[in-house]
Short mmCIF file of C-alpha atoms in Angstrom, two decimals:
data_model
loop_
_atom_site.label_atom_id
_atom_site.label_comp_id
_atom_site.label_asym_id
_atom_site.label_seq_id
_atom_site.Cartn_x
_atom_site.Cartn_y
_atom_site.Cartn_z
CA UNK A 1 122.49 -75.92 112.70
CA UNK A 2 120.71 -76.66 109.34
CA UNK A 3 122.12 -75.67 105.84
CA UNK A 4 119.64 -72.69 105.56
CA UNK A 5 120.32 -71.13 108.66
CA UNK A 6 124.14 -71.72 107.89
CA UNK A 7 123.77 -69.69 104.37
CA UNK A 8 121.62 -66.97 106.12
CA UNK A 9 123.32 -66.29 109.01
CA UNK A 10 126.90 -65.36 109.52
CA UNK A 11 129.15 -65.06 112.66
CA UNK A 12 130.91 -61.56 112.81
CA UNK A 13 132.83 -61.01 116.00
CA UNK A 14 132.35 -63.08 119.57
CA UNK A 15 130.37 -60.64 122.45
CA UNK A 16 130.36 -63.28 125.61
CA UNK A 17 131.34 -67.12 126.29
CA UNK A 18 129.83 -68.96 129.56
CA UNK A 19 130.10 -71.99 130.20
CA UNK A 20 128.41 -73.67 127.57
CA UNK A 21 126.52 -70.31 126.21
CA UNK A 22 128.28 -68.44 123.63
CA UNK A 23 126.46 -64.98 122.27
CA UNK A 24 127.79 -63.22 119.25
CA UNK A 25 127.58 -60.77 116.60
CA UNK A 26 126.20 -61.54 113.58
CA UNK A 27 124.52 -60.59 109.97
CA UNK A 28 121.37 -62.01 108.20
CA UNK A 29 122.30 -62.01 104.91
CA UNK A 30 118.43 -62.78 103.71
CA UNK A 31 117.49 -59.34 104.98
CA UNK A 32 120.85 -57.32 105.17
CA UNK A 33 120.22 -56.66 108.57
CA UNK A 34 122.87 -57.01 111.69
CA UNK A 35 121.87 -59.69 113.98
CA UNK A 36 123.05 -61.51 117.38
CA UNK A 37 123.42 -65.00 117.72
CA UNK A 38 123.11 -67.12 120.55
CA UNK A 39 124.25 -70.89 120.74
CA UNK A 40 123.81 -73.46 123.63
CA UNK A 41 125.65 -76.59 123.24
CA UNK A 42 125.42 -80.16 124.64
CA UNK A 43 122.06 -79.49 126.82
CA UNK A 44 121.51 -82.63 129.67
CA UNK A 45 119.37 -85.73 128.27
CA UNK A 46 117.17 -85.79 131.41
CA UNK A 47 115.27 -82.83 131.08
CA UNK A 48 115.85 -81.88 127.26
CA UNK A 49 112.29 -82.09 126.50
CA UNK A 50 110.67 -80.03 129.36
CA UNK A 51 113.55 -77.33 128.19
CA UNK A 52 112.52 -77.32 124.56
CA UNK A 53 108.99 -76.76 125.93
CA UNK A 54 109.87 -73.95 128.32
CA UNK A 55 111.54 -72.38 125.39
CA UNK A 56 109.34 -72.77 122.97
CA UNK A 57 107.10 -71.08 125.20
CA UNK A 58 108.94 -67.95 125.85
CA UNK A 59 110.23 -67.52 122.07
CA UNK A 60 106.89 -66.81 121.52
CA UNK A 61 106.99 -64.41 124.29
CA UNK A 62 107.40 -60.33 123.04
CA UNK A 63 108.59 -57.70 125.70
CA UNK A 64 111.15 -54.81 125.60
CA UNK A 65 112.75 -55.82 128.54
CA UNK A 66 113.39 -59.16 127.21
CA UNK A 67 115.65 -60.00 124.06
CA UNK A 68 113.36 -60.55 121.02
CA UNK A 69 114.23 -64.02 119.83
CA UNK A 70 113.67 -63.62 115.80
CA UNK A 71 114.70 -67.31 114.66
CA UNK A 72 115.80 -70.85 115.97
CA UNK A 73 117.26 -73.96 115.06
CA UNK A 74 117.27 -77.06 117.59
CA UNK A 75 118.91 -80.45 116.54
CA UNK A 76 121.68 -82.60 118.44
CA UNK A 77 121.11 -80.99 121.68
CA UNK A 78 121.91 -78.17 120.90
CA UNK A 79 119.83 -74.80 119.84
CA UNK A 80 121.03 -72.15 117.78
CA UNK A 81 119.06 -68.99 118.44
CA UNK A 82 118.97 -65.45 116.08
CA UNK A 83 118.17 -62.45 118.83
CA UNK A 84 117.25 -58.84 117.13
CA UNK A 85 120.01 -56.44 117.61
CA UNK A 86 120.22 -54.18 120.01
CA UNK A 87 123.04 -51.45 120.76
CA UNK A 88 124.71 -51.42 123.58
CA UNK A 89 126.86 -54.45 125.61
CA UNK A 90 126.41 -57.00 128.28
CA UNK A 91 125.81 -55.71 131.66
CA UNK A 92 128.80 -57.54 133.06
CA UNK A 93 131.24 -55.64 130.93
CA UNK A 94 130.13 -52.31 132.40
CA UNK A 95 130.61 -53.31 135.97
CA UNK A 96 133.80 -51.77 136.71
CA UNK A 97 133.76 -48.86 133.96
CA UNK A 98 131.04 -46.90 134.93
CA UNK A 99 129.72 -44.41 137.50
CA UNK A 100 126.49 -46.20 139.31
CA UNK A 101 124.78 -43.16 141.04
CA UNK A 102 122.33 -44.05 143.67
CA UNK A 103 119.40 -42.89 141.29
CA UNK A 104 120.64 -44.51 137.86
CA UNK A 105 120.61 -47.98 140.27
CA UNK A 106 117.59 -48.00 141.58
CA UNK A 107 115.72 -46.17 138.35
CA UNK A 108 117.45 -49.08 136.21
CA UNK A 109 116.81 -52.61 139.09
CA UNK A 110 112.69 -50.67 139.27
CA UNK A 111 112.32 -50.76 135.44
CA UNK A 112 113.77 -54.15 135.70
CA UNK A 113 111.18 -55.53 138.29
CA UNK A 114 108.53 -54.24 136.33
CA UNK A 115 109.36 -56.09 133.72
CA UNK A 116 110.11 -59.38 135.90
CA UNK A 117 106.41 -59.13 137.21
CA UNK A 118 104.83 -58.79 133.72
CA UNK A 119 106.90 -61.57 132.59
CA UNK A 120 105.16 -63.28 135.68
CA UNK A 121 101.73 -62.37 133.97
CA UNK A 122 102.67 -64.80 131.28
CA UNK A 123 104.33 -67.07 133.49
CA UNK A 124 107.93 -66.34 132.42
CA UNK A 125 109.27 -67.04 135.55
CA UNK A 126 112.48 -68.49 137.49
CA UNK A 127 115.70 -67.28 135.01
CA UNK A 128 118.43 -65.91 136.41
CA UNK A 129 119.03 -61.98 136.78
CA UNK A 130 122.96 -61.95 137.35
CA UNK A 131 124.40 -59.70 135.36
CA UNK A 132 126.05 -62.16 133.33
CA UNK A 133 122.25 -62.44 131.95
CA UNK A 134 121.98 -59.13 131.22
CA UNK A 135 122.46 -56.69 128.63
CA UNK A 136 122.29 -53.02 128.89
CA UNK A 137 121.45 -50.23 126.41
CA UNK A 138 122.67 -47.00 125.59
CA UNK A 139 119.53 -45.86 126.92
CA UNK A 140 120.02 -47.56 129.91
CA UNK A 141 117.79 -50.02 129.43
CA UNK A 142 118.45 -53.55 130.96
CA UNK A 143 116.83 -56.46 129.02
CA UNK A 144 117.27 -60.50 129.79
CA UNK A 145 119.42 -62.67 127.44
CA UNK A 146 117.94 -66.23 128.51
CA UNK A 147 114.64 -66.16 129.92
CA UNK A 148 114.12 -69.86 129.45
CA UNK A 149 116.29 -71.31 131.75
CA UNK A 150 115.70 -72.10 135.78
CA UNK A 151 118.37 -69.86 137.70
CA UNK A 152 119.91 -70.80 141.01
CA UNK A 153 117.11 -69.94 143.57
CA UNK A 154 119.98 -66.71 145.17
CA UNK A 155 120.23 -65.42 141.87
CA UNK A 156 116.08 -65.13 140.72
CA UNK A 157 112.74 -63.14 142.12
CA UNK A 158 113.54 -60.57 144.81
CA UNK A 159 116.39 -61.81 146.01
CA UNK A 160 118.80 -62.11 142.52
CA UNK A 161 116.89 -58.40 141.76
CA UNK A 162 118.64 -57.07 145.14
CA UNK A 163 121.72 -58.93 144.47
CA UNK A 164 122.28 -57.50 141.70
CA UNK A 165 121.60 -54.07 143.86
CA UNK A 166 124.42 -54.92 145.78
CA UNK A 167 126.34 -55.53 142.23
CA UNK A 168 125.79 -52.46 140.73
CA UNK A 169 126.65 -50.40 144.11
CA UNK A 170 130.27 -52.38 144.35
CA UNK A 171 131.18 -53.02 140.72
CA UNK A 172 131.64 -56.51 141.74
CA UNK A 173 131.24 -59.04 139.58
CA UNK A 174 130.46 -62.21 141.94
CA UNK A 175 127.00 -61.67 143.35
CA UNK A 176 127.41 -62.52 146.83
CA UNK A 177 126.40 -65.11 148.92
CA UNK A 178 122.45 -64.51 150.32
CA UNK A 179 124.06 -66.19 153.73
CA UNK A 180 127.46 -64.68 154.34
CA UNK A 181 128.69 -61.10 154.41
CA UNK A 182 124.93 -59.40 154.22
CA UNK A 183 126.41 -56.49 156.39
CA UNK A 184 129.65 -55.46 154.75
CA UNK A 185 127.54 -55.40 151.43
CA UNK A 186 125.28 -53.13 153.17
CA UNK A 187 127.88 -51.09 154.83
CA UNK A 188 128.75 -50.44 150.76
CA UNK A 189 125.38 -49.37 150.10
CA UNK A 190 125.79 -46.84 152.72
CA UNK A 191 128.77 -45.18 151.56
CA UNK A 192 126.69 -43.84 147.93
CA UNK A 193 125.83 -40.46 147.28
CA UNK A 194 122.66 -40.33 148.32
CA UNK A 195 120.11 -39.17 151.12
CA UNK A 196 120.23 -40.84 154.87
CA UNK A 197 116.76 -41.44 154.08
CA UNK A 198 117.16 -43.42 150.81
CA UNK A 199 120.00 -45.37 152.05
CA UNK A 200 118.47 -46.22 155.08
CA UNK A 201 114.88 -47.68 153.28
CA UNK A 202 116.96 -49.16 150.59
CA UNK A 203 118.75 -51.06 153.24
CA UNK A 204 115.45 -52.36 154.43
CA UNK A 205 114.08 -53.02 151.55
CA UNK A 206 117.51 -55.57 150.64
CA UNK A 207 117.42 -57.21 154.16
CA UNK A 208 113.70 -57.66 154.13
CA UNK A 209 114.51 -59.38 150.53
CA UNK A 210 117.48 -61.80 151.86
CA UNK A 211 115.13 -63.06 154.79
CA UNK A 212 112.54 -63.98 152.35
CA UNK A 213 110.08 -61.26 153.81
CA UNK A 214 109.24 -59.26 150.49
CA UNK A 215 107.40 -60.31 147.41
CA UNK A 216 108.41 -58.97 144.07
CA UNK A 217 105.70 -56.63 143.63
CA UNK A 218 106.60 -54.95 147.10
CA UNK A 219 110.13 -54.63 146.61
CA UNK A 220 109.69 -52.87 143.27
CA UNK A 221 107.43 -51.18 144.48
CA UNK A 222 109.38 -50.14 147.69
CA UNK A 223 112.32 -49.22 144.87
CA UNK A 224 109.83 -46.88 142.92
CA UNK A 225 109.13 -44.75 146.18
CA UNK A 226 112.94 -44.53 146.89
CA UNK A 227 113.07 -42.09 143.95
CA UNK A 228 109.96 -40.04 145.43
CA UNK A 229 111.58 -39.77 149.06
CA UNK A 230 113.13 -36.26 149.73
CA UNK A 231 116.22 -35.05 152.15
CA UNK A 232 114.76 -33.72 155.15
CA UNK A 233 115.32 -29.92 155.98
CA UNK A 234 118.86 -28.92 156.86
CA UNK A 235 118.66 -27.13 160.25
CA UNK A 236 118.63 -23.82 160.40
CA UNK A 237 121.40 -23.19 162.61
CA UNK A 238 123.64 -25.41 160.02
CA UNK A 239 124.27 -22.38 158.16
CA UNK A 240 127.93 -21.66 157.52
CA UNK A 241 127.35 -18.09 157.47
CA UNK A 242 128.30 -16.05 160.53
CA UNK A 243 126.57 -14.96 163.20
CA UNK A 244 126.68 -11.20 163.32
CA UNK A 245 127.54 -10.07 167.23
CA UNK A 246 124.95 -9.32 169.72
CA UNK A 247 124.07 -5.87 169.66
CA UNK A 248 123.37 -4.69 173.30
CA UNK A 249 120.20 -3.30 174.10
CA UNK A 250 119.22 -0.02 175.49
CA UNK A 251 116.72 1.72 177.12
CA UNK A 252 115.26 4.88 177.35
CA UNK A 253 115.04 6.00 181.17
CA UNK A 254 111.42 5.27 182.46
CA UNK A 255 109.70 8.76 182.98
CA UNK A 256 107.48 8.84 186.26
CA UNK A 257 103.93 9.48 185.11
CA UNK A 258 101.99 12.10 186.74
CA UNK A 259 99.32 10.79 189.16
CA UNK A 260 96.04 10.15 187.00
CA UNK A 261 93.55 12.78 187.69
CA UNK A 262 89.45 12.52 187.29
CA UNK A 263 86.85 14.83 187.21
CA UNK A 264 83.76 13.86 189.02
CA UNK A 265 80.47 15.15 187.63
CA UNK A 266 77.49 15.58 190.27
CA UNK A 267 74.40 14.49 188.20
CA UNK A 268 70.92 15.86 190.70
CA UNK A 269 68.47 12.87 191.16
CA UNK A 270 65.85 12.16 188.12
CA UNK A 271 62.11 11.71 189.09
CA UNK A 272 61.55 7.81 189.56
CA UNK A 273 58.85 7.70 186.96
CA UNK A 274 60.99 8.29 183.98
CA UNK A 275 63.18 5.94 182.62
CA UNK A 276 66.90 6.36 183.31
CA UNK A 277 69.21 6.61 180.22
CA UNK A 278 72.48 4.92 180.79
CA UNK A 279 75.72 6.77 179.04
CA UNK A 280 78.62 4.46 178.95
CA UNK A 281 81.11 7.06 179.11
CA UNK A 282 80.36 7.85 182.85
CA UNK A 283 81.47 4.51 183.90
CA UNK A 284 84.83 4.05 185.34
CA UNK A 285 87.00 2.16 183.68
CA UNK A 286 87.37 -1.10 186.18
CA UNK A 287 83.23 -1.07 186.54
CA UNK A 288 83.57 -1.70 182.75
CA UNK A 289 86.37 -4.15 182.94
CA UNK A 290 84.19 -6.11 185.80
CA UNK A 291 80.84 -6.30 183.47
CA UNK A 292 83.25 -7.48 179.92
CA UNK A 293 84.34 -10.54 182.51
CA UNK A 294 80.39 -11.05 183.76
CA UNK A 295 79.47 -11.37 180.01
CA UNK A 296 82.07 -13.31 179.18
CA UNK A 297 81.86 -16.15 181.88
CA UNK A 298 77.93 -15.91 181.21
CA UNK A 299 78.44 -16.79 177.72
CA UNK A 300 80.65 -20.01 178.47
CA UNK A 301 78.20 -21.25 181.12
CA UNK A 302 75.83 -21.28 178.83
CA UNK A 303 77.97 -23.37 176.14
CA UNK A 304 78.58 -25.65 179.05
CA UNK A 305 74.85 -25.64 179.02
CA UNK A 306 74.14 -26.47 176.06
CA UNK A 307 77.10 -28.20 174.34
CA UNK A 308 75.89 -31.88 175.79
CA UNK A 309 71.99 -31.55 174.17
CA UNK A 310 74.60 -30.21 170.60
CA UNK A 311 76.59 -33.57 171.48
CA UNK A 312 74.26 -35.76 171.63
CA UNK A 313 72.45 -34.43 168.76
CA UNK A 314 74.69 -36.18 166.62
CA UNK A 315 74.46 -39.47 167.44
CA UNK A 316 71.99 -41.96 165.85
CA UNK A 317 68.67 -42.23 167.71
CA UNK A 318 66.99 -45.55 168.06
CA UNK A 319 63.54 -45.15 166.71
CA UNK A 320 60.65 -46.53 169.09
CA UNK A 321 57.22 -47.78 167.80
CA UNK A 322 54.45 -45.16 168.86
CA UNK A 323 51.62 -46.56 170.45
CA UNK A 324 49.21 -44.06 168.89
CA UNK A 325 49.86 -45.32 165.74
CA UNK A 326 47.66 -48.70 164.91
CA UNK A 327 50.10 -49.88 162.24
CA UNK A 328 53.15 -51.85 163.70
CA UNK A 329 56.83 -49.85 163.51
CA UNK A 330 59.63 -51.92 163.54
CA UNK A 331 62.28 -50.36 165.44
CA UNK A 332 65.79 -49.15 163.48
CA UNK A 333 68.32 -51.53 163.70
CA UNK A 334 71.51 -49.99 164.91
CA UNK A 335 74.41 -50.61 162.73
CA UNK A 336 77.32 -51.93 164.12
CA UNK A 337 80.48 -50.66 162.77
CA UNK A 338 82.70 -53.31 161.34
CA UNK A 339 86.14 -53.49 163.66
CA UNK A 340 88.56 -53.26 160.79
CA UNK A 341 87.46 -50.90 158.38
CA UNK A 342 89.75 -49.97 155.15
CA UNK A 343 90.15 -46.84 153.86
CA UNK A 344 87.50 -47.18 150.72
CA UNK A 345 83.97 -49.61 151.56
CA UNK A 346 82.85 -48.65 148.38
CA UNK A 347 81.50 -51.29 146.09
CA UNK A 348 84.56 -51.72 143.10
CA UNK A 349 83.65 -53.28 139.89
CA UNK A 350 86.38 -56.00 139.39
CA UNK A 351 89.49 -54.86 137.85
CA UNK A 352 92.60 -56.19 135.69
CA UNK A 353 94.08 -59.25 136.64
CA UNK A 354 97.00 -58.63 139.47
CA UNK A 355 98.98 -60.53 141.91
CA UNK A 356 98.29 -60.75 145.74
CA UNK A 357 101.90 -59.23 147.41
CA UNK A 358 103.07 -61.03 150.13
CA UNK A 359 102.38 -58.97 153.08
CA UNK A 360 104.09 -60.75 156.13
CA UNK A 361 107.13 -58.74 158.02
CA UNK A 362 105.25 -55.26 156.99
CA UNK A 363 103.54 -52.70 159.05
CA UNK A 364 99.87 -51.39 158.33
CA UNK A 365 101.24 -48.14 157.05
CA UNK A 366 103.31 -50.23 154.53
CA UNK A 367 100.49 -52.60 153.51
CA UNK A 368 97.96 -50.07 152.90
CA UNK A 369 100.17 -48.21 150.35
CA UNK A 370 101.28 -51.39 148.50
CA UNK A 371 97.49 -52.58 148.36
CA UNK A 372 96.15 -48.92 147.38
CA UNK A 373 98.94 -48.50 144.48
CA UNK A 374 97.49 -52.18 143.39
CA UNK A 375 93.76 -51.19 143.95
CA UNK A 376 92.70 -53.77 146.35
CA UNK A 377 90.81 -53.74 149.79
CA UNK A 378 91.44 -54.92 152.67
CA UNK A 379 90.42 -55.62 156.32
CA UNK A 380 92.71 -56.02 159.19
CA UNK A 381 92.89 -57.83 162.42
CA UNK A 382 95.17 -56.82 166.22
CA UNK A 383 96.09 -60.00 167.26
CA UNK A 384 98.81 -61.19 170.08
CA UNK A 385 101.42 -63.22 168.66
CA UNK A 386 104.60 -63.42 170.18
CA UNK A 387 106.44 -64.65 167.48
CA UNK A 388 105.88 -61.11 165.74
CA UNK A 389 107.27 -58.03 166.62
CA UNK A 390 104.00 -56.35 167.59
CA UNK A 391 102.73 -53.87 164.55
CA UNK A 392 104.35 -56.65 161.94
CA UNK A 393 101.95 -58.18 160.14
CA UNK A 394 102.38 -61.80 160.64
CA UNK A 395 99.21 -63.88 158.40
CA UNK A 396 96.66 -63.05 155.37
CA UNK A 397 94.20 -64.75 154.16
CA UNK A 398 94.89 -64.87 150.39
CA UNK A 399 98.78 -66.68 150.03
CA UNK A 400 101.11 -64.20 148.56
CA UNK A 401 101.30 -64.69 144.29
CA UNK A 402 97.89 -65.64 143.62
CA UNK A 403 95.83 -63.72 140.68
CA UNK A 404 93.58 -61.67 141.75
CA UNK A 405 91.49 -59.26 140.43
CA UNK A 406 91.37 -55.04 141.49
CA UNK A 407 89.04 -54.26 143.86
CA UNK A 408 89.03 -57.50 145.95
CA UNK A 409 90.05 -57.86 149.60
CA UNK A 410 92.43 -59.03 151.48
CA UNK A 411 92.61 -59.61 154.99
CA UNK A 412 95.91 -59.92 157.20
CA UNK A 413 96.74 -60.11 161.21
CA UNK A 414 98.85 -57.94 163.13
CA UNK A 415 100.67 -58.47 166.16
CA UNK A 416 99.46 -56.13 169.05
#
C-alpha cells in the first residue's frame, strides 16, 4: 500500500481472515467517515494480469447487492481495497445464532438471485456465493464481498445459490458436497416449519439445481413463487371439536287419506258450426300431465333438428367463384391453424434485453409461466424421445443464457 492510502486509511478492529483474504474495520481519516478494508495478499504470477482486469472491471461495477468498492491500491501482488460501510456482519458468523424460518430463507437466497442475474447483465459472473462471501444486513439484506474472483464451479450459479439453501436450513457451515449426501440434506429441508407444499417444490427446485437441470433465472424464479404458494384446505372432518350425538329421528304416524273424490259435469253437445272454446280447468289432471310431456319431447326433436344447420353455421365456408359473375373470384384460402400455438400470437414490439432460461427437465405448464413472467413467446413441439420422461421438455431452439430481447420466441420439444 502507498504512503497516501497509509495516512488516510486506518485499521480499527479485524472482521474475517481466509486464507489469504483478510477484511476489516476501518476509518478514512480524509473524510471522517468509518470504512472497511479489504486486503488480498501474494496473488499467483500466472494469471495476475487477467485478475487485475476482471477487477478493474467490476470496481467500476455499482449494485446494492454487491459491496461498493470506494478506493484501491494494487502493487507487489497484492491489492488493498476500501469497501463503503455497511452495518451488519458476515453471513458466516450468523449461521449458528439465528432462527432461519422457511420464509426469511427463501425471501433472502430470491433477493439474492436477482441480484446474481443483473450482475449477469453486466457480465459479473462466476464468484463464489458461500457464505464465507457474504455479508448480511440488519435489514436482511445479503450483499457479495468479492465479486471478482472465479469460485469453485459447486459453490457459483444455481447450484452454490441452493447450496447455500441447504446452509441456511442446517446452520452448517461446510456447504456440502453437490455429489454425496443430496438426500439427508433434503431430509433437513423437510423438517422446517413450513407448508407440505413449499417443502415439497423447494425440494424440486434444489434437486433439479444439483443435476444441472435449472438455469438461474428459473430457479429464482421457482423461489419467488414458493412465497405465493398457499396450504391447501384442512379437511373438514379434521376439526377437533366434538361431534354432538345423533339425535334419532321421528315420525309422525302416516294418516290414511280419504279416497279422492270428482265431480263429473255433463256438458249437452254444441252445434258443429260454432267454434268450441276449450277451458283448461275441465281437463283431468294426467290428460294434462300427458300433453306437458308431448310439448316437451316436441321441443327437443326439433333442437335435434336444427342444432346440426346451428353447428355448422359456425364453421368457415369456402367461398366458390359464381359463374354469373364475368369477373374472375379467387376462391378463400382456408387457413390452416399452426400445430403449436402459444398463448399470445400477437405481434410484440421488441422489449428490454433478457436472458433465454434453460428450459430442459421442465414440463409445459412450467415453461409457459417462466417464459410469460419474462415476456417471451413460444411454440412447442410432441415429440417421442425415450430418453425423456414423456411431458419433460427435452430440446429448444435458442441455447439456454443467450440475450434476447421481450417478445421473441422460443421453441422447445417435448417428449410424448
Amino acid at each position: 500500500m502507498n504512503r497516501s492510502m497509509e495516512e488516510r486509511y486506518v485499521i480499527s478492529s479485524q472482521i474475517q481472515t481466509l486464507s489469504k483474504k483478510q477484511l476489516f474495520y476501518g476509518d478514512d481519516l480524509s473524510l471522517k467517515r468509518e470504512v472497511m478494508l479489504y486486503t488480498i495478499n501474494n496473488l499467483n504470477n500466472d494469471n495476475y494480469n487477467e485478475y487485475i482486469r476482471k477487477f478493474k472491471k467490476a470496481s467500476a461495477f455499482v449494485h446494492a447487492g454487491f459491496q461498493h468498492i470506494l478506493d484501491t491500491s494494487i502493487e507487489d501482488h497484492s491489492i488493498f481495497i476500501v469497501l463503503e460501510h455497511k452495518s451488519g456482519k458476515p453471513l458466516l458468523q450468523y449461521l449458528k445464532n439465528q432462527d432461519w424460518v422457511f420464509n426469511r430463507i427463501i425471501t433472502m437466497i430470491s433477493d439474492l438471485g436477482v441480484s446474481m442475474l443483473d450482475g449477469m447483465e453486466e457480465q459479473i459472473t462466476g464468484f463464489s456465493v458461500a457464505a464465507d462471501n457474504l455479508w448480511l444486513s440488519e435489514d436482511d439484506r445479503l450483499s457479495f464481498i468479492n465479486f471478482w474472483e472465479d469460485g469453485e464451479p459447486q459453490f457459483t450459479g444455481p447450484l452454490g445459490l441452493c447450496s447455500l439453501i441447504i446452509q441456511l436450513s442446517t446452520g452448517s457451515t461446510q456447504i456440502p458436497d453437490p455429489f454425496k449426501a443430496l438426500d439427508s440434506y433434503l431430509l433437513q429441508i423437510d423438517q422446517l416449519p413450513a407448508s407440505p407444499e413449499q417443502k415439497s417444490v423447494l425440494i424440486k427446485l434444489v434437486r433439479r439445481a444439483y443435476h444441472g437441470q435449472a438455469s438461474l433465472s428459473s430457479l429464482v424464479i421457482g423461489l419467488q413463487g414458493l412465497l405465493h404458494i398457499k396450504p391447501q384446505t384442512e379437511d373438514l372432518f379434521s376439526t377437533t371439536e366434538p361431534i354432538p350425538a345423533a339425535v334419532p329421528l321421528t315420525r309422525a304416524p302416516i294418516q290414511p287419506k280419504p279416497p279422492a273424490t270428482y265431480n263429473i259435469e255433463i256438458v249437452p253437445p254444441e252445434d258443429d258450426d260454432e267454434d268450441e272454446d276449450f277451458d283448461d280447468t275441465r281437463v283431468p289432471f294426467y290428460k294434462r300431465k300427458t300433453f306437458a310431456v308431448i310439448g316437451v319431447i316436441l321441443v327437443i326433436f326439433v333442437i335435434w333438428m336444427i342444432w346440426p344447420a346451428l353447428h355448422s353455421s359456425n364453421k368457415p365456408s369456402k367461398v366458390e367463384p359464381t359463374p354469373s359473375i364475368p369477373a374472375t373470384i379467387a376462391p378463400t384460402a382456408t387457413v390452416t391453424p399452426e400445430p403449436t400455438p402459444t398463448e399470445d400470437n400477437s405481434v410484440v414490439e421488441p422489449g428490454e434485453e433478457i436472458v433465454i432460461p434453460n428450459l430442459i427437465g421442465l414440463t409445459l405448464e412450467e415453461a409457459d409461466k417462466v417464459l410469460i413472467h419474462l415476456r417471451l413467446h413460444y411454440d412447442f413441439h410432441k415429440e417421442v424421445n425415450k430418453e425423456t420422461p414423456i411431458g419433460i421438455i427435452y430440446k429448444q431452439d435458442i441455447p439456454p443464457e443467450t440475450k434476447a430481447a421481450q417478445g421473441d420466441r422460443v421453441v422447445f420439444w417435448i417428449s410424448r
